[in-house]
Coordinates of C-alpha atoms in Angstrom, one line a residue:
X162 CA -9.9 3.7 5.3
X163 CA -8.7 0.2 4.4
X164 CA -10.2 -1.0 7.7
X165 CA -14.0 0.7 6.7
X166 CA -13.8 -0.9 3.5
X167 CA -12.8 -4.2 4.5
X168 CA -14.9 -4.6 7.1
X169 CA -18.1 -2.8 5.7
X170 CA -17.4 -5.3 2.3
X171 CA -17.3 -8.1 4.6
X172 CA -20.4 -7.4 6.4
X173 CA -22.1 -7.1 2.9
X174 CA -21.5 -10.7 1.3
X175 CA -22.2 -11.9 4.6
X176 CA -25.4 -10.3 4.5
X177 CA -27.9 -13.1 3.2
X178 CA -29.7 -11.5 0.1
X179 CA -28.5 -8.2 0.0
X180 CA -26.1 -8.8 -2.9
X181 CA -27.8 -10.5 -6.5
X182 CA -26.1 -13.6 -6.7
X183 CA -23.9 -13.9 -9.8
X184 CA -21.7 -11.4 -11.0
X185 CA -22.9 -8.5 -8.7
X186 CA -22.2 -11.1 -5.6
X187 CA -18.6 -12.2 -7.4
X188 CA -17.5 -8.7 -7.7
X189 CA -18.0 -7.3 -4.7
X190 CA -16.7 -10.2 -3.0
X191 CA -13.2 -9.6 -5.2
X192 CA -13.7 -5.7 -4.3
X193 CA -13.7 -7.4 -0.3
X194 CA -10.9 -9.6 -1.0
X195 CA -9.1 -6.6 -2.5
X196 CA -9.8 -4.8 0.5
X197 CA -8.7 -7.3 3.0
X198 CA -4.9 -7.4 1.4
X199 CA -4.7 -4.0 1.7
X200 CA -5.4 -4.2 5.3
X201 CA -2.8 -6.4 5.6
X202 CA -0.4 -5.0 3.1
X203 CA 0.0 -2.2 5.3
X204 CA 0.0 -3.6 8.4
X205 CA 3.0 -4.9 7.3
X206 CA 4.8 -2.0 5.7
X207 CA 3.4 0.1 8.6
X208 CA 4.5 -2.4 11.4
X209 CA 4.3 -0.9 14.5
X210 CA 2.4 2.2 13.7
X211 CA 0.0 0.7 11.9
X212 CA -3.1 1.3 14.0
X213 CA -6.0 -1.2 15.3
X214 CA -9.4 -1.4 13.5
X215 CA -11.9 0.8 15.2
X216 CA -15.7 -0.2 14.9
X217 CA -17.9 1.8 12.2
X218 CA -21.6 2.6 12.1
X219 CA -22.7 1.9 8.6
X220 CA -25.6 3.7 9.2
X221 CA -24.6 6.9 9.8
X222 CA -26.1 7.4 13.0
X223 CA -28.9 6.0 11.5
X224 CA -29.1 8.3 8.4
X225 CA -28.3 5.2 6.0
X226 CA -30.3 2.3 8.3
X227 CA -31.2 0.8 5.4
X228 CA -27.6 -0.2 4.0
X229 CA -27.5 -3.9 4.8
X230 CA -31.2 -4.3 3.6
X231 CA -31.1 -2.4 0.3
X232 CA -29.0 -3.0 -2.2
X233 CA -29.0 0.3 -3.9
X234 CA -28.0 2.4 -0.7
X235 CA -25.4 -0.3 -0.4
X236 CA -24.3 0.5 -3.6
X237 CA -24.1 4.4 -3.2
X238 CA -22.3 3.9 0.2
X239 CA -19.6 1.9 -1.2
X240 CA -19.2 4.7 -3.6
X241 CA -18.7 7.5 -1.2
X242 CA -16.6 4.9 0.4
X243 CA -13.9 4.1 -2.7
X244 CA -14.2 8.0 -3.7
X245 CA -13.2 8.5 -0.5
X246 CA -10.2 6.1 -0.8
X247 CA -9.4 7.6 -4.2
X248 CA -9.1 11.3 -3.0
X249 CA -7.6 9.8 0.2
X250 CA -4.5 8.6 -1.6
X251 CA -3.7 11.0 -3.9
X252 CA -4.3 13.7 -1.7
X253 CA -1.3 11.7 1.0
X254 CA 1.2 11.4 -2.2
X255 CA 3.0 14.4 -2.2
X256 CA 3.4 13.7 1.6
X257 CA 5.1 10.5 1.1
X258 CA 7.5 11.7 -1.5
X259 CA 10.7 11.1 1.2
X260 CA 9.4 7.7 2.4
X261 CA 9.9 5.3 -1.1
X262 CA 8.4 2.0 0.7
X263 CA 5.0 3.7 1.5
X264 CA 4.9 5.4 -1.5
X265 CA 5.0 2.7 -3.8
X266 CA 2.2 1.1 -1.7
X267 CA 0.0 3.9 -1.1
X268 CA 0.1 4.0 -5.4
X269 CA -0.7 0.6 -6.1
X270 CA -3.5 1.2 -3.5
X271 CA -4.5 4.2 -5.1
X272 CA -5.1 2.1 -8.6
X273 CA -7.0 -1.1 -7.2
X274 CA -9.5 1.7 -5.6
X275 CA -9.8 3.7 -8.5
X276 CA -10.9 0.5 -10.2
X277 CA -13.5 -0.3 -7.3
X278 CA -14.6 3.1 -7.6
X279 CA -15.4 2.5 -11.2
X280 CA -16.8 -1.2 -11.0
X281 CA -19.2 0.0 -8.5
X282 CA -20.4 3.2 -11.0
X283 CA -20.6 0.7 -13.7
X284 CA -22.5 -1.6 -10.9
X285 CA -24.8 1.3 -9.9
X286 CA -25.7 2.4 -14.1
X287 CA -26.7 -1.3 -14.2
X288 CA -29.2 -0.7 -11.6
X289 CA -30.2 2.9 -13.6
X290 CA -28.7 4.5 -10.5
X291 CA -27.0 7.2 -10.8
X292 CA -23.5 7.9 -10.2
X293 CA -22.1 10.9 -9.1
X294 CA -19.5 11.5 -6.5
X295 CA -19.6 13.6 -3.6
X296 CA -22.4 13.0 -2.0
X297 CA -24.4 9.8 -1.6
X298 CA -27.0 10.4 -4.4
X299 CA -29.0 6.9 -4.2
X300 CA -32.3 8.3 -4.9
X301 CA -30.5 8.6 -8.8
X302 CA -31.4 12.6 -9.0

């Protein structure tokens, strides 16, 4: 998950014009940032099973082609994406109860994505998107 996030965030600020420069630009570049560490945070605690990055279609299979051209389906993929990353950690907790060391990582994860999660809500009611989870509603229905 860290991987998708890290690398789809990259791809994003890299992406002349897609993000609004300013504050929108700044805070997905922090959310990127955020998401990088992780990646290496548990590489390290993971060490040798930590697994390689795969490669990701953003699109979807084309379903989301759009996504490095619009800003508001970038938006509304990054929120399935750190809803994902929410549900993902909390549903791997009571897994990791006997292992201490991941534990403690996969909370402090948990948090920093539940506040991306939120930033990007608060990003996308900006916009007059709406924000439910669960599915990608970008059309704001």
């Amino acid at each position: 998950m860290e991987y998708l996030e890290a690398e789809y965030y990259t791809m994003g600020v890299a992406k002349a014009g897609l993000i609004p420069s300013g504050k929108p630009l700044g805070a997905i570049t922090t959310i990127r940032d955020h998401e990088v560490a992780h990646v290496n945070f548990l590489k390290q605690v993971l060490g040798n099973k930590a697994v390689s990055k795969p490669t990701f279609d953003f699109t979807a299979g084309g379903t989301f082609g759009n996504v490095f051209s619009n800003y508001d389906t970038f938006l509304a993929v990054a929120q399935a994406f750190e809803d994902t990353g929410v549900r993902a950690y909390k549903g791997q907790a009571g897994i990791l109860l006997g292992n201490r060391v991941v534990l403690t990582a996969a909370l402090q994860i948990h948090s920093v994505e539940a506040r991306h999660a939120s930033h990007i809500r608060q990003m996308r009611r900006a916009r007059g998107r709406c924000c439910r989870s669960k599915t990608l509603d970008y059309w704001g229905k």
